[in-house]
PDB file of C-alpha atoms and ligand atoms in Angstrom:
ATOM      1  CA  MET A 124      11.894 -77.054-110.086  1.00  0.00           C
ATOM      2  CA  TYR A 125       8.708 -75.628-109.125  1.00  0.00           C
ATOM      3  CA  LYS A 126       9.854 -75.433-105.738  1.00  0.00           C
ATOM      4  CA  LYS A 127      12.809 -73.435-106.383  1.00  0.00           C
ATOM      5  CA  LEU A 128      10.903 -71.323-108.626  1.00  0.00           C
ATOM      6  CA  PHE A 129       8.704 -70.858-105.966  1.00  0.00           C
ATOM      7  CA  ALA A 130      11.242 -70.146-103.547  1.00  0.00           C
ATOM      8  CA  ILE A 131      13.046 -67.678-105.707  1.00  0.00           C
ATOM      9  CA  LEU A 132       9.553 -65.624-106.196  1.00  0.00           C
ATOM     10  CA  ILE A 133       9.069 -65.669-102.583  1.00  0.00           C
ATOM     11  CA  SER A 134      12.290 -63.990-102.064  1.00  0.00           C
ATOM     12  CA  ILE A 135      11.936 -61.547-104.580  1.00  0.00           C
ATOM     13  CA  ILE A 136       8.724 -60.772-103.112  1.00  0.00           C
ATOM     14  CA  PHE A 137       9.996 -60.403 -99.771  1.00  0.00           C
ATOM     15  CA  ILE A 138      13.489 -58.400-100.998  1.00  0.00           C
ATOM     16  CA  CYS A 139      11.130 -55.793-102.812  1.00  0.00           C
ATOM     17  CA  CYS A 140       8.527 -55.586 -99.587  1.00  0.00           C
ATOM     18  CA  GLY A 141      11.528 -55.403 -97.749  1.00  0.00           C
ATOM     19  CA  CYS A 142      13.028 -52.496 -99.542  1.00  0.00           C
ATOM     20  CA  GLY A 143       9.277 -50.790 -99.628  1.00  0.00           C
ATOM     21  CA  MET A 144       9.166 -50.964 -95.532  1.00  0.00           C
ATOM     22  CA  LYS A 145      12.730 -49.429 -95.283  1.00  0.00           C
ATOM     23  CA  ASN A 146      11.473 -46.417 -97.715  1.00  0.00           C
ATOM     24  CA  SER A 147       8.336 -46.117 -95.633  1.00  0.00           C
ATOM     25  CA  LYS A 148       9.897 -46.168 -92.341  1.00  0.00           C
ATOM     26  CA  GLN A 149      12.898 -43.929 -93.696  1.00  0.00           C
ATOM     27  CA  GLN A 150      14.074 -41.530 -90.920  1.00  0.00           C
ATOM     28  CA  TYR A 151      14.863 -37.788 -91.476  1.00  0.00           C
ATOM     29  CA  LYS A 152      16.671 -35.525 -89.116  1.00  0.00           C
ATOM     30  CA  SER A 153      14.671 -32.815 -88.125  1.00  0.00           C
ATOM     31  CA  LEU A 154      16.090 -29.222 -87.715  1.00  0.00           C
ATOM     32  CA  SER A 155      15.678 -29.297 -84.045  1.00  0.00           C
ATOM     33  CA  ASP A 156      17.844 -32.399 -84.041  1.00  0.00           C
ATOM     34  CA  THR A 157      20.656 -31.367 -86.334  1.00  0.00           C
ATOM     35  CA  ILE A 158      20.901 -28.045 -83.759  1.00  0.00           C
ATOM     36  CA  THR A 159      20.651 -29.864 -80.448  1.00  0.00           C
ATOM     37  CA  GLU A 160      23.289 -32.702 -81.603  1.00  0.00           C
ATOM     38  CA  ARG A 161      25.492 -29.715 -82.931  1.00  0.00           C
ATOM     39  CA  ASP A 162      24.812 -27.591 -79.620  1.00  0.00           C
ATOM     40  CA  GLN A 163      24.381 -24.407 -81.321  1.00  0.00           C
ATOM     41  CA  ILE A 164      22.115 -22.683 -83.756  1.00  0.00           C
ATOM     42  CA  ILE A 165      23.333 -20.720 -86.997  1.00  0.00           C
ATOM     43  CA  ILE A 166      21.077 -17.843 -87.428  1.00  0.00           C
ATOM     44  CA  GLY A 167      20.935 -15.294 -90.693  1.00  0.00           C
ATOM     45  CA  VAL A 168      20.308 -12.098 -89.506  1.00  0.00           C
ATOM     46  CA  LYS A 169      21.381  -8.829 -91.080  1.00  0.00           C
ATOM     47  CA  SER A 170      24.610  -6.417 -90.245  1.00  0.00           C
ATOM     48  CA  ASP A 171      23.110  -3.030 -91.714  1.00  0.00           C
ATOM     49  CA  SER A 172      19.864  -2.945 -90.570  1.00  0.00           C
ATOM     50  CA  TYR A 173      19.905  -0.864 -87.148  1.00  0.00           C
ATOM     51  CA  PRO A 174      18.303  -1.550 -84.744  1.00  0.00           C
ATOM     52  CA  PHE A 175      17.078  -4.995 -85.964  1.00  0.00           C
ATOM     53  CA  GLY A 176      20.669  -6.659 -86.971  1.00  0.00           C
ATOM     54  CA  TYR A 177      23.924  -4.777 -86.922  1.00  0.00           C
ATOM     55  CA  LYS A 178      27.210  -5.190 -86.061  1.00  0.00           C
ATOM     56  CA  THR A 179      29.047  -3.297 -83.196  1.00  0.00           C
ATOM     57  CA  SER A 180      32.719  -1.710 -83.402  1.00  0.00           C
ATOM     58  CA  SER A 181      33.850  -4.604 -81.482  1.00  0.00           C
ATOM     59  CA  GLY A 182      32.273  -6.993 -84.024  1.00  0.00           C
ATOM     60  CA  ASN A 183      29.477  -8.325 -82.265  1.00  0.00           C
ATOM     61  CA  TYR A 184      25.675  -8.538 -83.431  1.00  0.00           C
ATOM     62  CA  GLU A 185      23.106  -6.717 -81.835  1.00  0.00           C
ATOM     63  CA  GLY A 186      19.520  -5.752 -82.077  1.00  0.00           C
ATOM     64  CA  TYR A 187      16.136  -6.641 -82.053  1.00  0.00           C
ATOM     65  CA  ASP A 188      16.296  -9.781 -84.288  1.00  0.00           C
ATOM     66  CA  VAL A 189      19.749 -11.058 -82.566  1.00  0.00           C
ATOM     67  CA  GLU A 190      17.875 -10.587 -79.258  1.00  0.00           C
ATOM     68  CA  ILE A 191      14.929 -12.902 -80.253  1.00  0.00           C
ATOM     69  CA  GLY A 192      17.852 -15.594 -81.968  1.00  0.00           C
ATOM     70  CA  ARG A 193      19.289 -15.499 -78.469  1.00  0.00           C
ATOM     71  CA  ILE A 194      15.657 -16.020 -76.883  1.00  0.00           C
ATOM     72  CA  ILE A 195      15.487 -19.374 -79.003  1.00  0.00           C
ATOM     73  CA  ALA A 196      18.889 -20.300 -78.600  1.00  0.00           C
ATOM     74  CA  LYS A 197      18.383 -20.185 -74.443  1.00  0.00           C
ATOM     75  CA  ASN A 198      15.283 -22.444 -75.016  1.00  0.00           C
ATOM     76  CA  LEU A 199      16.542 -24.771 -76.807  1.00  0.00           C
ATOM     77  CA  LEU A 200      20.086 -25.152 -75.721  1.00  0.00           C
ATOM     78  CA  GLY A 201      19.710 -23.606 -72.462  1.00  0.00           C
ATOM     79  CA  ASP A 202      22.171 -20.754 -73.211  1.00  0.00           C
ATOM     80  CA  ARG A 203      21.597 -17.719 -75.118  1.00  0.00           C
ATOM     81  CA  ASN A 204      25.187 -17.713 -76.554  1.00  0.00           C
ATOM     82  CA  LYS A 205      25.081 -20.736 -78.199  1.00  0.00           C
ATOM     83  CA  VAL A 206      24.278 -19.212 -81.255  1.00  0.00           C
ATOM     84  CA  LYS A 207      26.338 -18.235 -84.467  1.00  0.00           C
ATOM     85  CA  PHE A 208      25.403 -15.116 -86.063  1.00  0.00           C
ATOM     86  CA  VAL A 209      25.552 -15.200 -90.125  1.00  0.00           C
ATOM     87  CA  PRO A 210      25.173 -11.744 -92.083  1.00  0.00           C
ATOM     88  CA  VAL A 211      22.807 -11.960 -94.735  1.00  0.00           C
ATOM     89  CA  THR A 212      21.571  -9.112 -97.028  1.00  0.00           C
ATOM     90  CA  ALA A 213      17.843  -9.052 -98.474  1.00  0.00           C
ATOM     91  CA  SER A 214      19.104 -10.434-101.692  1.00  0.00           C
ATOM     92  CA  ASP A 215      21.435 -13.208-100.448  1.00  0.00           C
ATOM     93  CA  ARG A 216      19.285 -14.233 -97.523  1.00  0.00           C
ATOM     94  CA  MET A 217      16.948 -16.991 -98.952  1.00  0.00           C
ATOM     95  CA  MET A 218      19.918 -18.686-101.097  1.00  0.00           C
ATOM     96  CA  LYS A 219      21.884 -18.685 -97.578  1.00  0.00           C
ATOM     97  CA  LEU A 220      19.216 -20.609 -95.935  1.00  0.00           C
ATOM     98  CA  TYR A 221      18.742 -22.920 -98.778  1.00  0.00           C
ATOM     99  CA  SER A 222      22.439 -23.782 -99.426  1.00  0.00           C
ATOM    100  CA  ASN A 223      22.370 -24.741 -95.427  1.00  0.00           C
ATOM    101  CA  ASP A 224      24.427 -22.055 -94.338  1.00  0.00           C
ATOM    102  CA  VAL A 225      22.131 -21.176 -92.158  1.00  0.00           C
ATOM    103  CA  ASP A 226      19.485 -23.003 -90.063  1.00  0.00           C
ATOM    104  CA  ILE A 227      16.891 -19.895 -89.837  1.00  0.00           C
ATOM    105  CA  LEU A 228      16.829 -16.389 -90.879  1.00  0.00           C
ATOM    106  CA  ILE A 229      15.514 -13.799 -88.440  1.00  0.00           C
ATOM    107  CA  ALA A 230      16.091 -10.799 -90.893  1.00  0.00           C
ATOM    108  CA  THR A 231      13.836  -7.870 -91.005  1.00  0.00           C
ATOM    109  CA  MET A 232      11.752 -10.332 -93.050  1.00  0.00           C
ATOM    110  CA  SER A 233       8.162  -9.935 -94.383  1.00  0.00           C
ATOM    111  CA  ILE A 234       5.879 -12.515 -94.687  1.00  0.00           C
ATOM    112  CA  THR A 235       4.477 -12.236 -98.189  1.00  0.00           C
ATOM    113  CA  PRO A 236       2.294 -14.629-100.440  1.00  0.00           C
ATOM    114  CA  LYS A 237       5.247 -15.210-103.004  1.00  0.00           C
ATOM    115  CA  ARG A 238       7.568 -16.067-100.000  1.00  0.00           C
ATOM    116  CA  LYS A 239       5.147 -18.150 -98.657  1.00  0.00           C
ATOM    117  CA  GLU A 240       5.343 -20.292-101.754  1.00  0.00           C
ATOM    118  CA  ILE A 241       8.873 -21.294-101.052  1.00  0.00           C
ATOM    119  CA  LEU A 242       9.525 -20.262 -97.506  1.00  0.00           C
ATOM    120  CA  ASP A 243       7.794 -21.456 -94.261  1.00  0.00           C
ATOM    121  CA  PHE A 244       7.532 -18.619 -91.549  1.00  0.00           C
ATOM    122  CA  SER A 245       6.993 -18.374 -88.154  1.00  0.00           C
ATOM    123  CA  ASN A 246       4.474 -16.269 -86.291  1.00  0.00           C
ATOM    124  CA  SER A 247       5.303 -12.625 -86.773  1.00  0.00           C
ATOM    125  CA  TYR A 248       6.946 -11.008 -84.249  1.00  0.00           C
ATOM    126  CA  TYR A 249       6.797  -7.316 -85.686  1.00  0.00           C
ATOM    127  CA  THR A 250       5.118  -5.168 -87.732  1.00  0.00           C
ATOM    128  CA  ALA A 251       6.343  -2.336 -89.777  1.00  0.00           C
ATOM    129  CA  GLY A 252       5.004  -0.478 -93.087  1.00  0.00           C
ATOM    130  CA  GLN A 253       6.845   0.748 -96.027  1.00  0.00           C
ATOM    131  CA  ALA A 254       7.685   4.469 -96.209  1.00  0.00           C
ATOM    132  CA  ILE A 255       9.752   7.364 -97.733  1.00  0.00           C
ATOM    133  CA  LEU A 256      13.237   8.912 -96.595  1.00  0.00           C
ATOM    134  CA  VAL A 257      13.832  11.993 -98.311  1.00  0.00           C
ATOM    135  CA  LYS A 258      16.104  15.109 -97.931  1.00  0.00           C
ATOM    136  CA  LYS A 259      15.042  17.875 -95.916  1.00  0.00           C
ATOM    137  CA  GLY A 260      13.312  20.044 -97.772  1.00  0.00           C
ATOM    138  CA  SER A 261      12.364  17.871-100.659  1.00  0.00           C
ATOM    139  CA  LYS A 262       9.280  18.267-103.050  1.00  0.00           C
ATOM    140  CA  ILE A 263       8.515  14.953-102.434  1.00  0.00           C
ATOM    141  CA  ARG A 264       5.535  14.140 -99.857  1.00  0.00           C
ATOM    142  CA  HIS A 265       3.845  10.741-101.171  1.00  0.00           C
ATOM    143  CA  LEU A 266       4.607   7.882-103.330  1.00  0.00           C
ATOM    144  CA  LYS A 267       2.690   9.289-106.276  1.00  0.00           C
ATOM    145  CA  ASP A 268       5.201  12.530-106.521  1.00  0.00           C
ATOM    146  CA  LEU A 269       7.936   9.919-107.540  1.00  0.00           C
ATOM    147  CA  SER A 270       6.329   9.169-110.972  1.00  0.00           C
ATOM    148  CA  GLY A 271       9.015  10.464-113.827  1.00  0.00           C
ATOM    149  CA  LYS A 272      11.732  10.567-110.500  1.00  0.00           C
ATOM    150  CA  ARG A 273      14.237   8.279-109.508  1.00  0.00           C
ATOM    151  CA  ALA A 274      13.922   5.902-105.767  1.00  0.00           C
ATOM    152  CA  ILE A 275      16.382   3.768-104.291  1.00  0.00           C
ATOM    153  CA  ILE A 276      15.488   0.459-103.238  1.00  0.00           C
ATOM    154  CA  VAL A 277      17.832  -2.469-101.517  1.00  0.00           C
ATOM    155  CA  PHE A 278      17.553  -5.151-103.535  1.00  0.00           C
ATOM    156  CA  GLY A 279      15.523  -8.286-102.721  1.00  0.00           C
ATOM    157  CA  SER A 280      13.326  -5.859-100.430  1.00  0.00           C
ATOM    158  CA  THR A 281       9.471  -5.808-100.907  1.00  0.00           C
ATOM    159  CA  SER A 282       9.842  -2.138-101.576  1.00  0.00           C
ATOM    160  CA  GLU A 283      11.728  -3.264-104.428  1.00  0.00           C
ATOM    161  CA  GLN A 284       8.499  -5.278-105.605  1.00  0.00           C
ATOM    162  CA  SER A 285       5.580  -2.241-104.793  1.00  0.00           C
ATOM    163  CA  LEU A 286       7.565   0.057-106.448  1.00  0.00           C
ATOM    164  CA  ARG A 287       8.153  -1.755-109.441  1.00  0.00           C
ATOM    165  CA  SER A 288       4.662  -2.919-109.911  1.00  0.00           C
ATOM    166  CA  GLY A 289       2.960   0.212-107.785  1.00  0.00           C
ATOM    167  CA  VAL A 290       4.614   3.692-109.129  1.00  0.00           C
ATOM    168  CA  SER A 291       4.545   4.298-113.069  1.00  0.00           C
ATOM    169  CA  ASN A 292       7.706   6.252-114.924  1.00  0.00           C
ATOM    170  CA  LEU A 293       9.730   5.721-112.124  1.00  0.00           C
ATOM    171  CA  GLY A 294      13.303   5.206-112.039  1.00  0.00           C
ATOM    172  CA  ILE A 295      14.779   2.288-109.594  1.00  0.00           C
ATOM    173  CA  LEU A 296      18.231   2.370-108.228  1.00  0.00           C
ATOM    174  CA  GLY A 297      19.036  -0.609-106.423  1.00  0.00           C
ATOM    175  CA  TYR A 298      21.582  -1.274-103.907  1.00  0.00           C
ATOM    176  CA  LYS A 299      23.136  -4.311-101.700  1.00  0.00           C
ATOM    177  CA  THR A 300      22.796  -2.779 -98.286  1.00  0.00           C
ATOM    178  CA  TYR A 301      21.046   0.020 -96.350  1.00  0.00           C
ATOM    179  CA  ASP A 302      24.068   1.910 -96.133  1.00  0.00           C
ATOM    180  CA  GLU A 303      25.079   1.892 -99.496  1.00  0.00           C
ATOM    181  CA  ALA A 304      21.500   2.994-100.017  1.00  0.00           C
ATOM    182  CA  TYR A 305      21.249   5.912 -97.845  1.00  0.00           C
ATOM    183  CA  LYS A 306      24.651   7.039 -99.007  1.00  0.00           C
ATOM    184  CA  ALA A 307      23.133   7.005-102.064  1.00  0.00           C
ATOM    185  CA  LEU A 308      20.110   9.398-101.274  1.00  0.00           C
ATOM    186  CA  LYS A 309      22.733  11.628 -99.686  1.00  0.00           C
ATOM    187  CA  ASN A 310      24.851  12.328-102.532  1.00  0.00           C
ATOM    188  CA  GLY A 311      21.880  13.023-104.599  1.00  0.00           C
ATOM    189  CA  ARG A 312      21.655  10.119-106.674  1.00  0.00           C
ATOM    190  CA  ALA A 313      17.873   9.829-106.249  1.00  0.00           C
ATOM    191  CA  GLU A 314      14.801  11.769-104.752  1.00  0.00           C
ATOM    192  CA  ALA A 315      13.749   9.038-102.197  1.00  0.00           C
ATOM    193  CA  LEU A 316      14.674   5.769-100.652  1.00  0.00           C
ATOM    194  CA  VAL A 317      11.885   3.422 -99.941  1.00  0.00           C
ATOM    195  CA  SER A 318      12.191   0.729 -97.473  1.00  0.00           C
ATOM    196  CA  ASP A 319      10.581   0.031 -93.992  1.00  0.00           C
ATOM    197  CA  ASN A 320      10.025   3.048 -91.612  1.00  0.00           C
ATOM    198  CA  ALA A 321      11.651   1.314 -88.559  1.00  0.00           C
ATOM    199  CA  ILE A 322      14.920   0.787 -90.667  1.00  0.00           C
ATOM    200  CA  LEU A 323      14.538   4.321 -92.272  1.00  0.00           C
ATOM    201  CA  LEU A 324      13.940   5.577 -88.832  1.00  0.00           C
ATOM    202  CA  ASN A 325      17.620   5.336 -87.650  1.00  0.00           C
ATOM    203  CA  TYR A 326      18.672   7.492 -90.456  1.00  0.00           C
ATOM    204  CA  ALA A 327      16.272  10.292 -89.618  1.00  0.00           C
ATOM    205  CA  LEU A 328      17.162  10.474 -86.290  1.00  0.00           C
ATOM    206  CA  LYS A 329      20.849  10.412 -86.686  1.00  0.00           C
ATOM    207  CA  ASP A 330      21.031  13.032 -89.367  1.00  0.00           C
ATOM    208  CA  ASP A 331      19.291  15.823 -89.386  1.00  0.00           C
ATOM    209  CA  SER A 332      19.476  16.828 -93.166  1.00  0.00           C
ATOM    210  CA  VAL A 333      16.885  13.942 -93.815  1.00  0.00           C
ATOM    211  CA  GLU A 334      13.121  13.410 -93.223  1.00  0.00           C
ATOM    212  CA  LEU A 335      11.016  10.331 -92.698  1.00  0.00           C
ATOM    213  CA  LEU A 336       7.638  11.156 -94.263  1.00  0.00           C
ATOM    214  CA  PRO A 337       4.964   9.678 -92.044  1.00  0.00           C
ATOM    215  CA  GLN A 338       2.647   7.835 -94.478  1.00  0.00           C
ATOM    216  CA  LEU A 339       2.912   3.806 -94.446  1.00  0.00           C
ATOM    217  CA  TYR A 340       2.011   2.242 -97.604  1.00  0.00           C
ATOM    218  CA  THR A 341       1.775  -1.235 -96.653  1.00  0.00           C
ATOM    219  CA  LYS A 342       2.116  -3.771 -93.665  1.00  0.00           C
ATOM    220  CA  GLU A 343       5.212  -5.445 -93.496  1.00  0.00           C
ATOM    221  CA  PRO A 344       4.661  -8.530 -90.652  1.00  0.00           C
ATOM    222  CA  TYR A 345       8.452  -9.625 -89.742  1.00  0.00           C
ATOM    223  CA  ALA A 346       8.706 -13.419 -89.048  1.00  0.00           C
ATOM    224  CA  ILE A 347      11.277 -15.749 -89.056  1.00  0.00           C
ATOM    225  CA  ALA A 348      11.837 -17.864 -91.970  1.00  0.00           C
ATOM    226  CA  PHE A 349      12.033 -21.651 -92.858  1.00  0.00           C
ATOM    227  CA  ARG A 350      13.204 -24.251 -95.371  1.00  0.00           C
ATOM    228  CA  LYS A 351      10.090 -25.309 -96.627  1.00  0.00           C
ATOM    229  CA  GLU A 352      10.468 -29.078 -95.928  1.00  0.00           C
ATOM    230  CA  LYS A 353       9.393 -31.462 -93.164  1.00  0.00           C
ATOM    231  CA  GLU A 354      12.604 -31.135 -91.156  1.00  0.00           C
ATOM    232  CA  SER A 355      11.053 -27.652 -90.506  1.00  0.00           C
ATOM    233  CA  GLN A 356       8.116 -28.382 -89.153  1.00  0.00           C
ATOM    234  CA  SER A 357       8.655 -29.565 -85.507  1.00  0.00           C
ATOM    235  CA  MET A 358      11.120 -26.573 -85.182  1.00  0.00           C
ATOM    236  CA  ILE A 359       8.374 -24.338 -86.302  1.00  0.00           C
ATOM    237  CA  LYS A 360       6.053 -25.243 -84.026  1.00  0.00           C
ATOM    238  CA  TYR A 361       8.580 -24.984 -80.951  1.00  0.00           C
ATOM    239  CA  VAL A 362       9.944 -21.350 -82.269  1.00  0.00           C
ATOM    240  CA  ASN A 363       5.959 -20.353 -82.102  1.00  0.00           C
ATOM    241  CA  GLU A 364       5.801 -21.760 -78.925  1.00  0.00           C
ATOM    242  CA  ILE A 365       8.563 -19.624 -77.776  1.00  0.00           C
ATOM    243  CA  LEU A 366       7.136 -16.194 -79.337  1.00  0.00           C
ATOM    244  CA  ASN A 367       4.043 -16.527 -77.979  1.00  0.00           C
ATOM    245  CA  LYS A 368       5.392 -17.401 -74.463  1.00  0.00           C
ATOM    246  CA  GLU A 369       7.428 -14.506 -74.658  1.00  0.00           C
ATOM    247  CA  ALA A 370       4.693 -12.086 -75.861  1.00  0.00           C
ATOM    248  CA  ARG A 371       2.345 -12.850 -73.047  1.00  0.00           C
ATOM    249  CA  LYS A 372       5.591 -12.041 -70.588  1.00  0.00           C
ATOM    250  CA  GLY A 373       5.977  -8.999 -72.027  1.00  0.00           C
ATOM    251  CA  THR A 374       9.653  -9.602 -73.337  1.00  0.00           C
ATOM    252  CA  LEU A 375       9.011  -8.603 -77.095  1.00  0.00           C
ATOM    253  CA  ASP A 376       7.359  -5.333 -75.675  1.00  0.00           C
ATOM    254  CA  LYS A 377      10.391  -4.945 -73.183  1.00  0.00           C
ATOM    255  CA  LEU A 378      12.781  -5.318 -76.250  1.00  0.00           C
ATOM    256  CA  GLN A 379      10.664  -2.642 -78.702  1.00  0.00           C
ATOM    257  CA  GLU A 380      11.275  -0.562 -76.233  1.00  0.00           C
ATOM    258  CA  GLN A 381      14.723  -0.885 -75.450  1.00  0.00           C
ATOM    259  CA  PHE A 382      15.675  -0.640 -79.569  1.00  0.00           C
ATOM    260  CA  GLU A 383      12.554   2.045 -79.591  1.00  0.00           C
ATOM    261  CA  ILE A 384      10.720   0.612 -82.509  1.00  0.00           C
ATOM    262  CA  LYS A 385       7.613   0.734 -80.475  1.00  0.00           C
TER     263      LYS A 385
HETATM  264  N1  LIG B 436      10.737  -6.149 -94.122  1.00  0.00           N
HETATM  265  C1  LIG B 436      11.179  -6.055 -95.890  1.00  0.00           C
HETATM  266  C2  LIG B 436      11.391  -7.105 -96.452  1.00  0.00           C
HETATM  267  O1  LIG B 436      11.298  -8.349 -96.160  1.00  0.00           O
HETATM  268  C3  LIG B 436      12.258  -5.122 -95.872  1.00  0.00           C
HETATM  269  C4  LIG B 436      13.423  -5.099 -94.955  1.00  0.00           C
HETATM  270  C5  LIG B 436      14.720  -5.942 -95.607  1.00  0.00           C
HETATM  271  O2  LIG B 436      15.266  -5.361 -96.777  1.00  0.00           O
HETATM  272  O3  LIG B 436      14.846  -7.212 -95.360  1.00  0.00           O
HETATM  273  O4  LIG B 436      12.095  -7.462 -97.729  1.00  0.00           O
END
């Protein structure tokens, strides 16, 4: 009887330990393994933020962020074309990342302390700064001049956060895309459009009736965003090695010159 009980007890302990061992050894698939098995990387990029991520008339994605995506594809999969670009906006990019629509985001995304609570970032690959776009002849010269007026932002961007907290008595008009925001400025819906200088510059260059004010109000370090989970960690290290290597080789400088953001 005792022998039988003892045998059952040993079996229970064995099963439990077995389960425990299985749990502690439980395997997870790293993001880089998922990408190499698929033989394609899926990257969320902007489609409306020239010259970082934009769609050409033939439907291709181009821009500085897009080129960085191609460099990563080349290093990881041996072919700069083994990449699928998925359009994201400032307001839906985190959702698309966490619903696994994309592997990573290269989408004019600044590192901020708040975002770092829910995302992991690569090293920064570019630095922009918030600036103000106005119609030519506007009396607005500085951020403080916007007090009591209306300003346009793109939802989900860092300028939405800084305007909501930084300027008193300001009416804020939000849009989903940069093109909508720019059209709203042109149509006189507000006195100014506030966002990153490197994105706004394009509008000032192609349109004589608007002006980009020179003062920068923030530092916006752009970086590649990853889901904050252990599956991402080896990929982040690898991506940082690629970014460092390409920076040393002068590739990032050359691309910035090519896209006129240097
Ligand atoms: N860099 C800023 C941000 O991360 C603005 C650019 C954008 O709308 O993505 O929010």
